[in-house]
Each structure stands twice: as C-alpha cells, then as structure tokens.
mmCIF file of C-alpha atoms and ligand atoms in Angstrom:
data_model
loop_
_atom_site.group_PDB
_atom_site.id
_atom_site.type_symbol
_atom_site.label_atom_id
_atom_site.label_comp_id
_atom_site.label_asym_id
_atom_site.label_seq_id
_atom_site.Cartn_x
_atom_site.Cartn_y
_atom_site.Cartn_z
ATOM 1 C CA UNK A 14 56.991 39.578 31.821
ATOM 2 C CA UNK A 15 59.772 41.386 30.428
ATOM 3 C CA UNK A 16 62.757 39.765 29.081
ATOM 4 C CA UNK A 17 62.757 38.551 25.989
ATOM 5 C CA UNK A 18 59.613 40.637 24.534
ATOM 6 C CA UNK A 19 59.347 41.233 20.998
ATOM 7 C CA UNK A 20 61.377 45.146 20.562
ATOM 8 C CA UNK A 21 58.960 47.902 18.657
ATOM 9 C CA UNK A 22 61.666 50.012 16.117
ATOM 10 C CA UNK A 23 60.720 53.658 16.408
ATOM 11 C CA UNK A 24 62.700 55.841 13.387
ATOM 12 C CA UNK A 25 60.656 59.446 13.536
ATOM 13 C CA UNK A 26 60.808 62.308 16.405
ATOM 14 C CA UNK A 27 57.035 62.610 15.942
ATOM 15 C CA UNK A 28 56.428 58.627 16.257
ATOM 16 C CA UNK A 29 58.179 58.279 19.268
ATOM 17 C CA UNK A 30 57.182 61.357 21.030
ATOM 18 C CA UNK A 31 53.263 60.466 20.382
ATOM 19 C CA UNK A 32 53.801 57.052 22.039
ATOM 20 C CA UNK A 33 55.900 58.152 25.076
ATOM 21 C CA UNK A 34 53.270 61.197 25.370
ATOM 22 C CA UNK A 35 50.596 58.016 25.592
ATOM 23 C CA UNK A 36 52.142 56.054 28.159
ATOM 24 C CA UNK A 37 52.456 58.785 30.110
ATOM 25 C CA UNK A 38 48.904 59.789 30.017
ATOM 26 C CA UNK A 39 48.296 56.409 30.630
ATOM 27 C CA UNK A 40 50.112 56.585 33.978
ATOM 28 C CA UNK A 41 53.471 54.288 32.695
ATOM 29 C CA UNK A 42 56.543 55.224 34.033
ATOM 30 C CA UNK A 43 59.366 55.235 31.171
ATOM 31 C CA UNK A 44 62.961 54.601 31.492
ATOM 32 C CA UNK A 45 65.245 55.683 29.302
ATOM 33 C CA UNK A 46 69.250 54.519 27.948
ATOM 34 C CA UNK A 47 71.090 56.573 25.242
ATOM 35 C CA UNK A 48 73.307 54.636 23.520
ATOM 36 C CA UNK A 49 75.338 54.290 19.799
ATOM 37 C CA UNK A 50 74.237 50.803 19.544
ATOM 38 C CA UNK A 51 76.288 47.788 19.199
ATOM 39 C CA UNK A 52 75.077 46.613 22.545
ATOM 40 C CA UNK A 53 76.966 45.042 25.025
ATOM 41 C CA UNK A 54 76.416 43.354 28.572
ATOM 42 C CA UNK A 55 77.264 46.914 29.589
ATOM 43 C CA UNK A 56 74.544 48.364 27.724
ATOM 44 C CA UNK A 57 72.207 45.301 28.456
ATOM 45 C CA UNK A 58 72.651 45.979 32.523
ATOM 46 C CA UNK A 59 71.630 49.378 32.056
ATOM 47 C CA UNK A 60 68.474 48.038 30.416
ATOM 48 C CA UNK A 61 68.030 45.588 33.302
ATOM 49 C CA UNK A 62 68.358 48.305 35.986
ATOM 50 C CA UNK A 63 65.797 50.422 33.569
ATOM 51 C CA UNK A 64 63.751 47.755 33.653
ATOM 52 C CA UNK A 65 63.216 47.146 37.594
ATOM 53 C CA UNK A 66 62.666 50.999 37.774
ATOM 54 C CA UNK A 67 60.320 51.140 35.362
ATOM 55 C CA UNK A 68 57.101 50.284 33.372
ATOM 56 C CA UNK A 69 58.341 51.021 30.247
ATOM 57 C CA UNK A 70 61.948 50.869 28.469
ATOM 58 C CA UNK A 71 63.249 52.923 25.521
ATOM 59 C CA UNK A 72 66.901 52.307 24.364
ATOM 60 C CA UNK A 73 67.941 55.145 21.716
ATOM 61 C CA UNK A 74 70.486 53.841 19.332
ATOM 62 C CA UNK A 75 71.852 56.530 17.215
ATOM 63 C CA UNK A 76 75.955 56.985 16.070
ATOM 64 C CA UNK A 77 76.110 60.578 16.679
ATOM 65 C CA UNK A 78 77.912 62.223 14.051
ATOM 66 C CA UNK A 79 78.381 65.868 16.121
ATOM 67 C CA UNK A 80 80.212 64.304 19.036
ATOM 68 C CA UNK A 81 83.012 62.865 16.854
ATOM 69 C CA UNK A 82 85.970 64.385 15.800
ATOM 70 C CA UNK A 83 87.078 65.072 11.938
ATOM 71 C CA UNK A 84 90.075 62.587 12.576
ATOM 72 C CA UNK A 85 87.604 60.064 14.720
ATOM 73 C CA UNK A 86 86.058 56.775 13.930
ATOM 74 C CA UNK A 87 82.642 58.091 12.968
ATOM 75 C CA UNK A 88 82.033 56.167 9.686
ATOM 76 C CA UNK A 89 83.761 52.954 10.844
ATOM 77 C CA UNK A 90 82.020 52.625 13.913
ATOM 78 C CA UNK A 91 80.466 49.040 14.446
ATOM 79 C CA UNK A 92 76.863 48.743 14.033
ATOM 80 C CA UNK A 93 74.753 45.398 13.909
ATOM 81 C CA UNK A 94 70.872 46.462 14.509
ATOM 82 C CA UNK A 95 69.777 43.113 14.458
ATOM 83 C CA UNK A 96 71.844 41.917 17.185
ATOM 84 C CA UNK A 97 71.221 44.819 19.199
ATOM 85 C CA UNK A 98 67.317 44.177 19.039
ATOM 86 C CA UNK A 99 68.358 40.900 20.610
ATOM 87 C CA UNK A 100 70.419 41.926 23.294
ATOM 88 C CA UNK A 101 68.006 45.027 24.209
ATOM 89 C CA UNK A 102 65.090 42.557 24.286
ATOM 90 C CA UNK A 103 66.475 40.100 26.083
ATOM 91 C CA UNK A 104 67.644 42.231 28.495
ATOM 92 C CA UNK A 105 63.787 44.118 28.902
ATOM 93 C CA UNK A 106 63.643 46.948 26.668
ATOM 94 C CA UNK A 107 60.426 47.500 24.626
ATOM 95 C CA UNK A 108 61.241 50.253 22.598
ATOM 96 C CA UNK A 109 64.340 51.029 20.396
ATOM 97 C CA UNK A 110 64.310 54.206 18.505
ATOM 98 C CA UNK A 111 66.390 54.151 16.030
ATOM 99 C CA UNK A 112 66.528 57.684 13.850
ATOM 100 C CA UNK A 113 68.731 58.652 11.067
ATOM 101 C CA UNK A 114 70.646 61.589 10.757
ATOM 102 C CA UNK A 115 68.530 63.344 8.752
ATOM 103 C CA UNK A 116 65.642 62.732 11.118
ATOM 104 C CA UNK A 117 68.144 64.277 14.177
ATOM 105 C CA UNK A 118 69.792 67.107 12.214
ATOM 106 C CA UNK A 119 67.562 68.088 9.754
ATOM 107 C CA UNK A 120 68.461 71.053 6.993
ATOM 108 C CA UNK A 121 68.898 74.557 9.558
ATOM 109 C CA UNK A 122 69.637 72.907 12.356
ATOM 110 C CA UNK A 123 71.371 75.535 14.606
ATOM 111 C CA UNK A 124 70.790 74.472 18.234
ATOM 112 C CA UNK A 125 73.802 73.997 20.865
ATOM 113 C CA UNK A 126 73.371 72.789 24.705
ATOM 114 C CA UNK A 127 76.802 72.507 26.584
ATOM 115 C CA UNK A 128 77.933 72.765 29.984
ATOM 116 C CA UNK A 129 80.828 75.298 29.474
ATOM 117 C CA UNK A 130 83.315 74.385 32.160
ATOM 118 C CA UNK A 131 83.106 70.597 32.646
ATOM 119 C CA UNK A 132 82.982 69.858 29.087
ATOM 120 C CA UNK A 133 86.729 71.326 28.375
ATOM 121 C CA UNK A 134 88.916 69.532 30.827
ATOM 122 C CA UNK A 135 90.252 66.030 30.831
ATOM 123 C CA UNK A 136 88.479 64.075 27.810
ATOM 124 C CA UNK A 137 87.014 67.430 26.407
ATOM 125 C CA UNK A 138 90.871 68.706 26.047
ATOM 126 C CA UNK A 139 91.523 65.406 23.486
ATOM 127 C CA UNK A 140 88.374 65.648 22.248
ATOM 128 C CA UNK A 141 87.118 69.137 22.030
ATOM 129 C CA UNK A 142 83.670 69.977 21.123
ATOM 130 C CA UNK A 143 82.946 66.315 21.623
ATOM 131 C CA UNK A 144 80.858 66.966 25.542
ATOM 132 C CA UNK A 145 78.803 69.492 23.279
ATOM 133 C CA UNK A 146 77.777 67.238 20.798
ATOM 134 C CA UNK A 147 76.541 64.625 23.502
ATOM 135 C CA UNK A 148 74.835 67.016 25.745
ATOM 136 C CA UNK A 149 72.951 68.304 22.144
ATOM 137 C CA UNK A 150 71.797 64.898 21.123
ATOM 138 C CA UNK A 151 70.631 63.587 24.788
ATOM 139 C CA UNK A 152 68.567 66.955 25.433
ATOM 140 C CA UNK A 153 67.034 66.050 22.381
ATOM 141 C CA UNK A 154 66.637 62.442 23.254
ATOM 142 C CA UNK A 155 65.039 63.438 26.479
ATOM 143 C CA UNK A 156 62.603 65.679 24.634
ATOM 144 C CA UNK A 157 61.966 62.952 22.103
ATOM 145 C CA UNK A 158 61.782 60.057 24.796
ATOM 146 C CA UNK A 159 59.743 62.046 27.487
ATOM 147 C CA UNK A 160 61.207 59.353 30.258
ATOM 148 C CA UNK A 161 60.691 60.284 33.934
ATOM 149 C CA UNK A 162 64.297 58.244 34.280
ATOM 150 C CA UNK A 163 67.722 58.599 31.991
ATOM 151 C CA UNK A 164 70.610 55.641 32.754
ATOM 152 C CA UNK A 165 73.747 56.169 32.059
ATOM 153 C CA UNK A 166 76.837 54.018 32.534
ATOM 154 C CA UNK A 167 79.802 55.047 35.362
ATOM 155 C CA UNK A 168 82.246 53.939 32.355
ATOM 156 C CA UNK A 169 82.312 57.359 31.147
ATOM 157 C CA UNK A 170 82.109 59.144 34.253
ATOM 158 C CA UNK A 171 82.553 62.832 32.800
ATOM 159 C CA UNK A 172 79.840 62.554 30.281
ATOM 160 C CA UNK A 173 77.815 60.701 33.464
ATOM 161 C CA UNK A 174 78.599 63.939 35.484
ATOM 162 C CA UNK A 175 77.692 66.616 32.737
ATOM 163 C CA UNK A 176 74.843 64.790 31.888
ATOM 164 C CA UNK A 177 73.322 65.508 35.596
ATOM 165 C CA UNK A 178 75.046 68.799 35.461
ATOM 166 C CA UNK A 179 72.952 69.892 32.465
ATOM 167 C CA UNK A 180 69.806 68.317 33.795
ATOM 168 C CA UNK A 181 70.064 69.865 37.008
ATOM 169 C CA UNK A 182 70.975 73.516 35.515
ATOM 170 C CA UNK A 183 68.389 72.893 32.919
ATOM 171 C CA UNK A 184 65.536 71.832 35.130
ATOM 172 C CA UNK A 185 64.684 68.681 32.933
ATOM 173 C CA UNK A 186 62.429 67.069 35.405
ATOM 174 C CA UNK A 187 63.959 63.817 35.030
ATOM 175 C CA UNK A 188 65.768 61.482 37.711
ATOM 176 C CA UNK A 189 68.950 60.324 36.265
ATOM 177 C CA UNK A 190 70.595 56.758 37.235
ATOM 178 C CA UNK A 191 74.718 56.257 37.382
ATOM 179 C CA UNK A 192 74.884 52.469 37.165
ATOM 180 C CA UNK A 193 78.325 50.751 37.511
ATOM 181 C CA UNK A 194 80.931 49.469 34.828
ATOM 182 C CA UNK A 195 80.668 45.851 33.417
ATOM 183 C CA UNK A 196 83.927 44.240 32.931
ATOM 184 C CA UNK A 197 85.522 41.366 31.483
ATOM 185 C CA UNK A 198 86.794 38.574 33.773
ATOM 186 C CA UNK A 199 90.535 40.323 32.742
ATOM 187 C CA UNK A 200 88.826 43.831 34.178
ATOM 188 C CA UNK A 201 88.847 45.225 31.046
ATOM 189 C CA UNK A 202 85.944 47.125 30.564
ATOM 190 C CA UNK A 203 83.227 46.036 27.953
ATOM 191 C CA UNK A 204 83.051 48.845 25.632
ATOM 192 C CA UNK A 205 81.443 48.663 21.217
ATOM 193 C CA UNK A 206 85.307 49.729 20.433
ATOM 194 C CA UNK A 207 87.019 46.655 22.117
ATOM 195 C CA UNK A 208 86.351 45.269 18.947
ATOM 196 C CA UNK A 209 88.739 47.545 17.194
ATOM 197 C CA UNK A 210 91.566 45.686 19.414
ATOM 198 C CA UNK A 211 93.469 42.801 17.571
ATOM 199 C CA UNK A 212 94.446 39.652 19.919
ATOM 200 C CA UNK A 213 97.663 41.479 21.229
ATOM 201 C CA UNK A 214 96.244 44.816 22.357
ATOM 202 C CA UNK A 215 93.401 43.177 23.675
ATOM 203 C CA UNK A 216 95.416 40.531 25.779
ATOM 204 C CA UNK A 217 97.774 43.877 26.877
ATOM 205 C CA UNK A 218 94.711 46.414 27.648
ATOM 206 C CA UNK A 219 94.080 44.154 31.005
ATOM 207 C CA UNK A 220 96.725 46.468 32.214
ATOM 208 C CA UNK A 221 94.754 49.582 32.531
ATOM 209 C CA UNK A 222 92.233 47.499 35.097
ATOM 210 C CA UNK A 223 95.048 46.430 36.773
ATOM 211 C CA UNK A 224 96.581 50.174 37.187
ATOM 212 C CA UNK A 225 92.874 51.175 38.445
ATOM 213 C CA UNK A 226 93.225 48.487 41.066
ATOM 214 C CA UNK A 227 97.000 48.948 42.216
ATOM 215 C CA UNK A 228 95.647 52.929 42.801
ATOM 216 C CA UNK A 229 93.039 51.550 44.700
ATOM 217 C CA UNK A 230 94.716 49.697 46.782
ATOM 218 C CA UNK A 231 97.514 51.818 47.818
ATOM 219 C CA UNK A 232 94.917 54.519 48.367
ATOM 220 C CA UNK A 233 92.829 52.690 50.871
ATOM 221 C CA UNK A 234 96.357 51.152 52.766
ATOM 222 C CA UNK A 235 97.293 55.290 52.716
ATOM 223 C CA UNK A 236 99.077 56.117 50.207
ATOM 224 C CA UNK A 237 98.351 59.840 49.800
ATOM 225 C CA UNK A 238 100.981 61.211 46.839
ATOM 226 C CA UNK A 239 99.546 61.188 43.822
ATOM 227 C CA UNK A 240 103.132 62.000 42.053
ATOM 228 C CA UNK A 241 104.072 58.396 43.623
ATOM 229 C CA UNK A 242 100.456 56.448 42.367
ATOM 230 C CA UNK A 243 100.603 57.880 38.851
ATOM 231 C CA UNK A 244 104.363 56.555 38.526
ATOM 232 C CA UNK A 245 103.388 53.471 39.300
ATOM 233 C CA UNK A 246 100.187 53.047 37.238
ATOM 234 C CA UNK A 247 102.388 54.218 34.339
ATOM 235 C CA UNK A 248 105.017 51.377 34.982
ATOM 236 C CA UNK A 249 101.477 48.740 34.726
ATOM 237 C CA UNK A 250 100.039 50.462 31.717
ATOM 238 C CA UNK A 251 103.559 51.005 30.059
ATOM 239 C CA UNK A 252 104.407 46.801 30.402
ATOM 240 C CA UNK A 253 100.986 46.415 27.985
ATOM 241 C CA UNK A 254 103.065 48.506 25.551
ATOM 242 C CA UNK A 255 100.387 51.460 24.754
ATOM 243 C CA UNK A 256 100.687 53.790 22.015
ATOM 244 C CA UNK A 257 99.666 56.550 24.002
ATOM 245 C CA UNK A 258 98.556 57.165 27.186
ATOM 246 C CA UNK A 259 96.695 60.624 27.225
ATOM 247 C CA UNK A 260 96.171 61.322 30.717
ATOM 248 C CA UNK A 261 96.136 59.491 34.079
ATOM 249 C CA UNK A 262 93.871 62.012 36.593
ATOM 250 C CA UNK A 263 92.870 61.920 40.086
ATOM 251 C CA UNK A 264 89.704 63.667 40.642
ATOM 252 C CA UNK A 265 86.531 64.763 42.887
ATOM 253 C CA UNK A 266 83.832 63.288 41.934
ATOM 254 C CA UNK A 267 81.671 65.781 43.228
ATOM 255 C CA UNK A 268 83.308 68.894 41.115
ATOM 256 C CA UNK A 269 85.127 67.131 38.489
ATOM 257 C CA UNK A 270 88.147 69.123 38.991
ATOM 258 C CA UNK A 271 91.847 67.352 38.947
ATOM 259 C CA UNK A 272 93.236 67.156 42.497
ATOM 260 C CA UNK A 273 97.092 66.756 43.710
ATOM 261 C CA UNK A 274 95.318 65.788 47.091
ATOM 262 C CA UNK A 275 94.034 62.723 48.291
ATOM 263 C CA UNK A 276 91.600 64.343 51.503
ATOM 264 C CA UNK A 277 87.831 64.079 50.316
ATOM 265 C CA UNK A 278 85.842 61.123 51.324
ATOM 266 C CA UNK A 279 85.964 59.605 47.828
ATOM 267 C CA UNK A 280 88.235 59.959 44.550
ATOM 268 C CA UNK A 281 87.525 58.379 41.279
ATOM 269 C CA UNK A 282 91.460 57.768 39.176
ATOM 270 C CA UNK A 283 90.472 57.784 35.495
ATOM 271 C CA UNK A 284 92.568 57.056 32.634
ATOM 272 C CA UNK A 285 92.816 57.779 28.407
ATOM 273 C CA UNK A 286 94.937 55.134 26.816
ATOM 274 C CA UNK A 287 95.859 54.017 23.431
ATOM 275 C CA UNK A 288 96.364 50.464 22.045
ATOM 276 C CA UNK A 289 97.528 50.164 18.654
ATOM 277 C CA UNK A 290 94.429 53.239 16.845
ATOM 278 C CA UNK A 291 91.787 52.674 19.715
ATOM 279 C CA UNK A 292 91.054 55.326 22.868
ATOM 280 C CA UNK A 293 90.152 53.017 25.450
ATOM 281 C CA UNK A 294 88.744 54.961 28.588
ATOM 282 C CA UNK A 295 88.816 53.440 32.146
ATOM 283 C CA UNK A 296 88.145 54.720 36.038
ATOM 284 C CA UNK A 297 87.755 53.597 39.218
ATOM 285 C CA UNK A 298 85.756 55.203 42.042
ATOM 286 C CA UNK A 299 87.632 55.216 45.388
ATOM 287 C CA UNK A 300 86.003 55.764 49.408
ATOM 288 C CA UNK A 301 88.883 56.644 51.275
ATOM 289 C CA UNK A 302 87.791 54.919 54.543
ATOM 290 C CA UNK A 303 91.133 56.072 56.512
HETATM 291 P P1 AMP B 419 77.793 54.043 24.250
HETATM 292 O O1 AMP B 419 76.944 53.172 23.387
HETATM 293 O O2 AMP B 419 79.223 53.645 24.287
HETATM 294 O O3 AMP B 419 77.571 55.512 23.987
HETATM 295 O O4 AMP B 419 77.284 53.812 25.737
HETATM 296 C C1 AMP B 419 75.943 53.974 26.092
HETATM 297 C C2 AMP B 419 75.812 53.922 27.602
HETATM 298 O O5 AMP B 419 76.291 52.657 28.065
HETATM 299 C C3 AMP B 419 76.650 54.995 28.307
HETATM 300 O O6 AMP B 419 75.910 55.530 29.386
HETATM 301 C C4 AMP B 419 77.851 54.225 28.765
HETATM 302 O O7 AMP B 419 78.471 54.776 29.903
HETATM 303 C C5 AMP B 419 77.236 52.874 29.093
HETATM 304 N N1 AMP B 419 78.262 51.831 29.057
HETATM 305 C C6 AMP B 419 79.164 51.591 28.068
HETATM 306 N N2 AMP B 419 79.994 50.599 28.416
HETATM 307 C C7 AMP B 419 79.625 50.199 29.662
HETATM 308 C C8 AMP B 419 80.097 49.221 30.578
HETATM 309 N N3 AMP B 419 81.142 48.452 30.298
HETATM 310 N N4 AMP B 419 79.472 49.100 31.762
HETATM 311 C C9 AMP B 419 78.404 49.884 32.064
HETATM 312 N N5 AMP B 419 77.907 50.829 31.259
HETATM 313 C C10 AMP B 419 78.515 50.989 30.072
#
C-alpha cells in the first residue's frame, strides 16, 4: 500500500545517496520527480505515474537558486513543506529530500552541465543561463537520487526535452518519463506561480488554453500558415489583456527548432505570456493526422 504512507525527510547528499545505494542493492526499483516544491495535482500525478512504475518514490524539493534570474522571483517563491509532505504522500511518494543550499552548492563549487544549443533558444533567450542551472541541479539530483526512472512534466516541454538530451549525451543510465500537463477545468495549467495571479489575471489567463486549442483545431481541419494561426492566437491571448506576451512558437518536437512549416507528423505550439508580474508558460502537442 502506497498512498497515504508516512513521507521520510532526507536533508544531506550523503543520507540520501546511502539509502538509494540500499534499495538498490536490495533489488528496489526507484523513481524519481525533481521539483521546487509547493506541490500541486501536477506534481502529485507525476508521483502517481512514479509510483505504478516503481518500488520506491523520491520527490526532490529544492528552490534552485542558479536557475533564476537576478531580476526573478527567487526569494519570493512560495514554499509550504508541510503541505507538500501531504500532497507527496498522498499521492505515493516515500521519500522527500529536501537539501539546503548550502548542502547543494557548498563553498568552491565550480561545476557546469548544459546542453549548448537547446538551452539558448525560445525560453533560454528570456531567461538566459536559466536551462544551465536546471540541467546542473538535476545531474546532481540524479547522482544524489540513484533512480533507475526520472519524471518530468510535458508543462515545460524544453526543459522536458534537454533533460533527455543531456541524459542521452551523457549516458546517465536512467529511463526518463514525459507525463502530460494537469489543468484546471478553465485549461489553465496548474503551475506553484498561479498563485502569484490576483482574481483578474487569473480569470483572464484561461485565454492562453484557449489559444492552444483554437491552434489545434485549425491545424488538424488544415490550416497550414503559421503567419495566419499566430494572428489569431494573439487576438485570444490579447482579449485577457496580458502584459506581455514573449513569444508564441511552432515547433518540432523531435529537434526543438522553430518551424514556419506545418509538414512533420506532430507539432507542439508553445507560448510565454505575462499577466500582471507572472511568466505563465503553456503548450500544446499537435498529430497532424491529415
Ligand atoms: P516545478 O516544481 O515547477 O519545477 O515542476 C516540477 C515538475 O512538475 C516538472 O517536471 C514540471 O514540468 C512538472 N509540472 C509542473 N506543473 C505541471 C502540470 N500542471 N502538469 C504536469 N506536470 C507539471
């Protein structure tokens, strides 16, 4: 029995790597999600998934300080521990570790791991160096964790595809798991920062579902000019009244490179918007059928 077990909090790198080196030996397979914590029903699906792949499940929980920019919302980013032992146990995990700074980045730490080319387009030009800061922390996480499976959520699709681009190139002998985006009943998808959003912005984000879905739609009845899809999607995001909308891209999934053509057998439209001070992110993976 699973759900709802009792969550063991694991704060040292040596801790945690002598109990995952255990299980192992003991012939347990171990599932691992990265997260920042303030868990969701997105995060807590990835746990459930984890959980019917594996014996054992270890949700990290660490605010990453390199992955944010000086001008980002590093300090004020919500954290409730207590909660999130909750909604992890509830939703199967057995292990949260749960390190510090200090016990990530210790004095002299002088290590970088980045995948050069995906990491600077789209998000990576509005937030640069922020693809090498996650790709740092979850090889570390990985060699902290020792799982023989890593989850990670579709909602952000470019770290999803850099994450299997580095463990691929890398040779981490792990299998990695892309599991789909939870949304509210709006479409809006569940994400820790929807809390920044006061009632307004969070009644006029809907939009950016909507936009997702309109693309969608026209794709699979044909519609094959981009120019003419990201008009439209900008006339649905601009009626929620955004303060910014940083890009609207149309790419291959299976390079990550922006297309102007719609001819590969699937396309995933992903957005950047702003609502009032919050970067909401948002995509949509399309199979072009005709
Ligand atoms: P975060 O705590 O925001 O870093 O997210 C941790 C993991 O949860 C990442 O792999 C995210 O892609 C995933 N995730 C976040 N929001 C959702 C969601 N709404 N649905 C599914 N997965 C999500």
């Amino acid at each position: 029995m699973k759900s709802g077990i009792p969550v063991r909090i694991l704060k040292t790198i040596r801790e945690t790597q002598e109990v995952s080196e255990k299980l192992r030996c003991d012939g347990k397979k171990i599932a691992v999600i990265p997260t920042m914590g303030y868990l969701h029903q997105g995060h807590a699906s990835l746990i459930e998934r984890a959980s019917s792949l594996a014996d054992i499940v270890i949700t990290t929980i660490f605010v990453n300080p390199t992955q944010f920019g000086p001008n980002e919302d590093y300090t004020r980013y919500p954290r409730d521990l207590e909660n999130d032992k909750a909604v992890a146990g509830a939703a199967g995990s057995n292990i949260i570790f749960f390190p510090d700074a200090g016990e990530m980045y210790p004095d002299g730490f002088d290590s970088i791991v980045e995948v050069e080319e995906a990491s600077n387009i789209l998000e990576g030009k509005f937030r640069p160096k922020h693809f090498r800061g996650v790709t740092t922390v979850v090889a570390k996480l990985l060699n902290i964790t020792k799982p023989h499976i890593v989850i990670f959520g579709q909602k952000d699709a470019q770290q999803a595809f850099i994450i299997q681009k580095m463990i691929k190139d890398l040779n981490f002998d792990i299998e990695i798991v892309i599991a789909p985006i939870v949304r509210e009943t709006d479409g809006l998808a569940l994400s820790s920062r929807n809390i920044y959003l006061n009632e307004t912005e969070r009644k006029n984000a809907s939009v950016l579902f909507r936009s997702l879905k309109y693309a969608e739609k026209q794709i699979k009845h044909g519609e094959r000019s981009i120019t003419l899809l990201r008009k439209e999607m900008l006339k649905i995001i601009q009626s929620g009244t955004p303060t910014q909308i940083d890009y609207i891209a149309f790419i291959d999934p299976v390079t990550f490179s922006e297309t102007e053509n719609i001819n590969q057998p699937e396309i995933l439209a992903a957005l950047a918007v702003r609502f009032g001070s919050t970067r909401l992110i948002d995509n949509i993976l399309v199979s072009i059928t005709s």
